[in-house]
PDB file of C-alpha atoms in Angstrom:
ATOM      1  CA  UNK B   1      -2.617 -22.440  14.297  1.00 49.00           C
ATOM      2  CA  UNK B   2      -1.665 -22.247  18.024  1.00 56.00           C
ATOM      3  CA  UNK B   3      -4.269 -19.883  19.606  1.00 69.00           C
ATOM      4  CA  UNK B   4      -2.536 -16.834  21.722  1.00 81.00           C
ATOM      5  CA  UNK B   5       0.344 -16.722  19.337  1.00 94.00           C
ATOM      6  CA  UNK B   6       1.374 -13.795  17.223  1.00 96.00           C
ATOM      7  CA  UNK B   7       3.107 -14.781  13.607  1.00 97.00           C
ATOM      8  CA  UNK B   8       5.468 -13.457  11.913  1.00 97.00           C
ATOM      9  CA  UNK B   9       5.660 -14.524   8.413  1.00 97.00           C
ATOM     10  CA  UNK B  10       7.835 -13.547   5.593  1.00 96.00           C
ATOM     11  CA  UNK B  11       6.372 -13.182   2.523  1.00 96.00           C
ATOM     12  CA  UNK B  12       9.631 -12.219   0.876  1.00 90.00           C
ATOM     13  CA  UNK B  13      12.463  -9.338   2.099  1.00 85.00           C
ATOM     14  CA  UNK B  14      13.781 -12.268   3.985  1.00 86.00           C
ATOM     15  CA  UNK B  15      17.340 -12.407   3.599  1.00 82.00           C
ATOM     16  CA  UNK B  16      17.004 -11.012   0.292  1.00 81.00           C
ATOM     17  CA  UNK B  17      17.179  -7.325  -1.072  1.00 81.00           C
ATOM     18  CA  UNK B  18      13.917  -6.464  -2.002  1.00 85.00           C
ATOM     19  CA  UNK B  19      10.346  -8.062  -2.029  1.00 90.00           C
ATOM     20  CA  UNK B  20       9.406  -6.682   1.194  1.00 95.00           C
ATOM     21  CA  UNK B  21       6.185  -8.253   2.293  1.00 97.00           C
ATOM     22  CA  UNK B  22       5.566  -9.446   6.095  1.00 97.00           C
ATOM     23  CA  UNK B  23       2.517 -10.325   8.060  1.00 98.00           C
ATOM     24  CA  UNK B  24       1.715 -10.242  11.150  1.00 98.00           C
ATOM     25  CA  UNK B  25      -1.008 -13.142  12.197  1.00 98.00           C
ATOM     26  CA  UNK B  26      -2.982 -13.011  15.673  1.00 97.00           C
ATOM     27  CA  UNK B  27      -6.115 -15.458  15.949  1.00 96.00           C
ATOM     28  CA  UNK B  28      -8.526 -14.180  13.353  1.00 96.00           C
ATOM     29  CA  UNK B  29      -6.892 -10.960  12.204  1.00 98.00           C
ATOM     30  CA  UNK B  30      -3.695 -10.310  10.027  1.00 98.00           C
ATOM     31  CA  UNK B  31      -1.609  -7.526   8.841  1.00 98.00           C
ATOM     32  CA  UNK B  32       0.706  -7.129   6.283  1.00 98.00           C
ATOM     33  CA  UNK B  33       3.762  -4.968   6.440  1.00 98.00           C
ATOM     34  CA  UNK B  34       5.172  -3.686   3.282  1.00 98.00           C
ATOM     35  CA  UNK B  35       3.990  -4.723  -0.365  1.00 97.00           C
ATOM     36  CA  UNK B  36       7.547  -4.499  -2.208  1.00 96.00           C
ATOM     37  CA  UNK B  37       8.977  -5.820  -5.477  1.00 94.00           C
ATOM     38  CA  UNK B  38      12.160  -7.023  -6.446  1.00 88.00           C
ATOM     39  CA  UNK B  39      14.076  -6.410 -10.042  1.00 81.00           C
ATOM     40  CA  UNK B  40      15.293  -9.684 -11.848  1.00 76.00           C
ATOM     41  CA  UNK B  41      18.715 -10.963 -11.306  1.00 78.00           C
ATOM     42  CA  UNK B  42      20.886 -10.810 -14.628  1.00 77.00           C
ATOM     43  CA  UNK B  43      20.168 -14.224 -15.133  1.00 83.00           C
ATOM     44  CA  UNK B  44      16.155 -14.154 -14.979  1.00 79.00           C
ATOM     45  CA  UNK B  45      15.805 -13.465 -18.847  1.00 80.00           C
ATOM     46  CA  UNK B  46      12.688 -11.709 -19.903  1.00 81.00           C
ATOM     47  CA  UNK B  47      11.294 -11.082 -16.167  1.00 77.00           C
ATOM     48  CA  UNK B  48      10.516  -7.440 -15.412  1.00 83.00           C
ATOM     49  CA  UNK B  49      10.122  -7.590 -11.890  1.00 88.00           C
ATOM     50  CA  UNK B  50       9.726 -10.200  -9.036  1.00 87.00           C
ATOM     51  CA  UNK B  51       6.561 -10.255  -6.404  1.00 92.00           C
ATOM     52  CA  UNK B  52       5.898 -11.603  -2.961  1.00 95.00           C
ATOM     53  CA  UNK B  53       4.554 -14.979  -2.963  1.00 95.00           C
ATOM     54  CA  UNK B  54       0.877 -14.297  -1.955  1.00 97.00           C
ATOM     55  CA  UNK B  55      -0.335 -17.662  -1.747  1.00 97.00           C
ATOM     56  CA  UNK B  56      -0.378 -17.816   2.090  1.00 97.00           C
ATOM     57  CA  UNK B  57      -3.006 -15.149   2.274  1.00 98.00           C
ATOM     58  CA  UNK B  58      -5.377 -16.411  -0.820  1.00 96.00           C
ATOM     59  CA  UNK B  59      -8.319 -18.452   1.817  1.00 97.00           C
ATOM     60  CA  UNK B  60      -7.556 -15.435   4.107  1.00 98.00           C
ATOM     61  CA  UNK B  61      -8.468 -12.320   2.584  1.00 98.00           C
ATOM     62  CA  UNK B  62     -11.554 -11.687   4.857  1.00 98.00           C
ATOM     63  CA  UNK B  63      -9.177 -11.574   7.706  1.00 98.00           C
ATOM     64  CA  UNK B  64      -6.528  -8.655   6.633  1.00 98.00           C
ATOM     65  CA  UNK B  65      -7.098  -5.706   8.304  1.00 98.00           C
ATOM     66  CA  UNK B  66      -4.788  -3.698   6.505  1.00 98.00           C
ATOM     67  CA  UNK B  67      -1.709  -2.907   4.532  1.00 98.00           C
ATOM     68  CA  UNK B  68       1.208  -0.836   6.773  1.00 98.00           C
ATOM     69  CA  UNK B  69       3.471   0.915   4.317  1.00 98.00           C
ATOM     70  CA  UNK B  70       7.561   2.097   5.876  1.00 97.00           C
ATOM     71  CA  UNK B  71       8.546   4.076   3.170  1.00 96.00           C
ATOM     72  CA  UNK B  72       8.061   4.775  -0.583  1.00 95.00           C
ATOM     73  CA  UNK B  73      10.975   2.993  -1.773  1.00 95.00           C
ATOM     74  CA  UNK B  74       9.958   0.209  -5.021  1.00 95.00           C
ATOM     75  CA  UNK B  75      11.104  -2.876  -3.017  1.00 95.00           C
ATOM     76  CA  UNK B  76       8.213  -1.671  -0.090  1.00 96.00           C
ATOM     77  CA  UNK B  77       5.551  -0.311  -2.184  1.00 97.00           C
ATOM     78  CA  UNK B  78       6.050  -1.519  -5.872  1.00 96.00           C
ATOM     79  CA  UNK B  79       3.978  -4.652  -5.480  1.00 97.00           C
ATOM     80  CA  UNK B  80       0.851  -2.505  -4.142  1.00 98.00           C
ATOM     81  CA  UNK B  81      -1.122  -2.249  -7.635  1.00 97.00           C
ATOM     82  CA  UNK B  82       0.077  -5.989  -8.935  1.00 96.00           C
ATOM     83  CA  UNK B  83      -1.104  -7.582  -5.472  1.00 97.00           C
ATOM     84  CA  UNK B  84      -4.064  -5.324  -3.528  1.00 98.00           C
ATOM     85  CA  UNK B  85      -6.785  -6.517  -5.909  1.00 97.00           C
ATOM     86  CA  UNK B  86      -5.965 -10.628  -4.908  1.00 97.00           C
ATOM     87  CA  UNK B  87      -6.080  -9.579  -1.553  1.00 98.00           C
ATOM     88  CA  UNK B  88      -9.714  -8.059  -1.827  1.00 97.00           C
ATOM     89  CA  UNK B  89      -8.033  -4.331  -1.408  1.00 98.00           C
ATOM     90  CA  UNK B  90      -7.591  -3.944   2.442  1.00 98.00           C
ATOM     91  CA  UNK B  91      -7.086  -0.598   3.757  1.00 98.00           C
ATOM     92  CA  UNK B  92      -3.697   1.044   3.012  1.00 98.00           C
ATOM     93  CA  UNK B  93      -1.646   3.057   5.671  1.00 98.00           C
ATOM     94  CA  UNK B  94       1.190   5.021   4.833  1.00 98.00           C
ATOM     95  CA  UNK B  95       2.815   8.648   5.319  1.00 98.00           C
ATOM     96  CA  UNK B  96       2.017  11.653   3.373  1.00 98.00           C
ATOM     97  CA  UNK B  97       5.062  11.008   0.890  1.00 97.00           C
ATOM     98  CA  UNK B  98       4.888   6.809   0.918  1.00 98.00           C
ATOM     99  CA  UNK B  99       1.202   7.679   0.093  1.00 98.00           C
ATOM    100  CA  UNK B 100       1.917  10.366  -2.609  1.00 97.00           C
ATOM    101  CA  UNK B 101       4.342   8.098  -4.453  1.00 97.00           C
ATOM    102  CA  UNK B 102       1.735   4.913  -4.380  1.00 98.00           C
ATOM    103  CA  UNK B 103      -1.132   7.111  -5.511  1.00 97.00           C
ATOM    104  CA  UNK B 104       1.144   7.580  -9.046  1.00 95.00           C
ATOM    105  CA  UNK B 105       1.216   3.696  -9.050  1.00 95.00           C
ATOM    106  CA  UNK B 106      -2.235   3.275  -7.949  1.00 97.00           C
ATOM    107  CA  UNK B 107      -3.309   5.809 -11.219  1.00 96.00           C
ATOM    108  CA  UNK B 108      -0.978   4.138 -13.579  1.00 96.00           C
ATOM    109  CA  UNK B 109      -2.909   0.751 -12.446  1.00 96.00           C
ATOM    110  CA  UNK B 110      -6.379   2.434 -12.860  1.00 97.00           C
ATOM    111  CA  UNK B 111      -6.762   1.679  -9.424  1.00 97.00           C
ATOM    112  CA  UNK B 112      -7.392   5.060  -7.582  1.00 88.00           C
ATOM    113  CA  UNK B 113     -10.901   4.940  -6.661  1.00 91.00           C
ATOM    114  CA  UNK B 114     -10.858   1.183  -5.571  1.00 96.00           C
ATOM    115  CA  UNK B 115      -8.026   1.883  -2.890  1.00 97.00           C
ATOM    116  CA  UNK B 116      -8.488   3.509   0.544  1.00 97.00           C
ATOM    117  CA  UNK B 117      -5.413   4.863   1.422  1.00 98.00           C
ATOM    118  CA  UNK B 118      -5.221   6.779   5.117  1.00 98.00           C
ATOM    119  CA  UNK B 119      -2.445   9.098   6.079  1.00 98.00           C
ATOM    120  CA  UNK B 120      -0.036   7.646   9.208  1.00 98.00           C
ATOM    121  CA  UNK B 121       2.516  10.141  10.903  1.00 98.00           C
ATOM    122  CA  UNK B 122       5.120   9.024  14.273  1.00 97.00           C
ATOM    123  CA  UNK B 123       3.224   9.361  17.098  1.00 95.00           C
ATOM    124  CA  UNK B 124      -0.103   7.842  15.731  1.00 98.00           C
ATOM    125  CA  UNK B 125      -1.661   4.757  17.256  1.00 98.00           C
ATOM    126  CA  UNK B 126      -3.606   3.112  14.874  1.00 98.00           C
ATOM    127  CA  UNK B 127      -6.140   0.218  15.847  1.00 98.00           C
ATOM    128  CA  UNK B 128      -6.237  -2.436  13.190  1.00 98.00           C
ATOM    129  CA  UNK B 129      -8.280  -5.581  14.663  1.00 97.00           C
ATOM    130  CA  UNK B 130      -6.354  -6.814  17.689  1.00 98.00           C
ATOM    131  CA  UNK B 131      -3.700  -4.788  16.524  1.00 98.00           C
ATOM    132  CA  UNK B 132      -2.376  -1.665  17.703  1.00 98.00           C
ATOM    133  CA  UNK B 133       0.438   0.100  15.264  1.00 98.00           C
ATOM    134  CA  UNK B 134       2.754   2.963  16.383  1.00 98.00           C
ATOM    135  CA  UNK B 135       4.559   4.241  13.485  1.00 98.00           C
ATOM    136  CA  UNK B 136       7.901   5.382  14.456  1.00 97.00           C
ATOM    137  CA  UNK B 137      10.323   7.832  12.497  1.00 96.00           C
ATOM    138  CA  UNK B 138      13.879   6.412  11.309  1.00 95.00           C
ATOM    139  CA  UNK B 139      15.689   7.954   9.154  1.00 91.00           C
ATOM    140  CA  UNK B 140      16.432   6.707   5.602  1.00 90.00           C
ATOM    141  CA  UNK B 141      17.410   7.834   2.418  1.00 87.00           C
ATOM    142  CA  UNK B 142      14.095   8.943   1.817  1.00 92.00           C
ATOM    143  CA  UNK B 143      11.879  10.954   3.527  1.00 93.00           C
ATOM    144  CA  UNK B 144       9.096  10.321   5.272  1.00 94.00           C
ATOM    145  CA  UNK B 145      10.102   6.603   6.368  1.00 96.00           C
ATOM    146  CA  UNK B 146       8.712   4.834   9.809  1.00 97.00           C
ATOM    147  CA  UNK B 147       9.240   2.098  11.882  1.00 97.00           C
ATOM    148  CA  UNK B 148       6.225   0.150  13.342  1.00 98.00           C
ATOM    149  CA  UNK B 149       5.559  -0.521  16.529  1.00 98.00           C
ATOM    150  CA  UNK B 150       3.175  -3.628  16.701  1.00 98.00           C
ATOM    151  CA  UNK B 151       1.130  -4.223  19.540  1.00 98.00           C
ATOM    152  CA  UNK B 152      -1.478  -7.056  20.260  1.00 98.00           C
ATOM    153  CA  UNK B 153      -2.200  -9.352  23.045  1.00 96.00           C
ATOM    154  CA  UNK B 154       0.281 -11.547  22.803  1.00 96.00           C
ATOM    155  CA  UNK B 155       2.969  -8.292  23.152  1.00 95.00           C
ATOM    156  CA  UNK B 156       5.074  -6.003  21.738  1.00 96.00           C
ATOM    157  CA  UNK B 157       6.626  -6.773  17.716  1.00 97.00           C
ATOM    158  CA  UNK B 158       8.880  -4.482  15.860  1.00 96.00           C
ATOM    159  CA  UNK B 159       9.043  -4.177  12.036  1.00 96.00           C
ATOM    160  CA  UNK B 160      11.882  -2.454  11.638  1.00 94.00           C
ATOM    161  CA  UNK B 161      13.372  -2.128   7.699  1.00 87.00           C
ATOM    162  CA  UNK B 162      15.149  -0.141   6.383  1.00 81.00           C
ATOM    163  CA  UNK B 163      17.311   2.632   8.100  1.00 77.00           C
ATOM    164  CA  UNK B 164      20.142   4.778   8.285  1.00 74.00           C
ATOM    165  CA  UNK B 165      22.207   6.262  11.359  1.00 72.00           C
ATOM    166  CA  UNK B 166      22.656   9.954  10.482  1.00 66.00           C
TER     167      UNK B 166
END
């Protein structure tokens, strides 16, 4: 990898609807963005749901610093309790409601007490690694949904999903 770079890196949500999974790679320290599913088309007989293709991050679980959650919608969160334990179960960060919904998940999952989970609001400035996140509000069809603002040396990123103009 080029050294002084900042990647971007779609691990699905990338011109598709659902499957919402980015990271965000500087030097020696990554962050992912989302952890969504996607349901089957009609013609993927017998498949329940679809997940983000982890197999980037397998060598490089040491590295992630955490897991930065927009909203509690299923295509941003759904993936959380299929995925977290491959990826050595980084540090979650979400709002109060994205949180409340993935704790149900996390429960389901037996997965509760294995999963540290910390509570994000707009305005917060969060220091992951190299990283600096700013959650931002947007508004949504759900509550509770951010923005993140993504700072690190190499500049400024937005992650900007899903949102609505009210």
């Amino acid at each position: 990898m080029t050294k002084n770079k900042l990647r971007a890196i779609p691990l699905g949500g990338a011109g598709e609807v659902g499957r919402n999974m980015w990271v965000f790679e500087y030097e020696d320290d990554i962050i992912i963005c989302d952890m969504g599913i996607m349901f089957p088309e009609s013609d993927m007989m017998g498949v329940d749901l679809v997940l983000p293709d982890i197999s980037y991050l397998r060598d490089k679980t040491k590295r992630i610093r955490g897991v930065f959650l927009t909203h509690g919608h299923e295509d941003h969160i759904g993936a959380v309790p299929w995925l977290i334990k491959d990826l050595d179960f980084p540090p979650i960060y979400g709002t109060t409601l994205t949180l409340g919904l993935l704790a149900n998940k996390l429960k389901e999952h037996k997965l509760q007490g294995r999963v540290t989970t910390h509570t994000i609001a707009p305005g917060d400035k969060i220091t992951s690694g190299v990283f600096t996140i700013e959650p931002v509000h947007v508004s949504h069809s759900i509550p509770d949904c951010v923005a993140f603002g993504i700072t690190c040396p190499a500049g400024l990123a937005l992650y900007v999903t899903d949102w609505k103009l009210d």
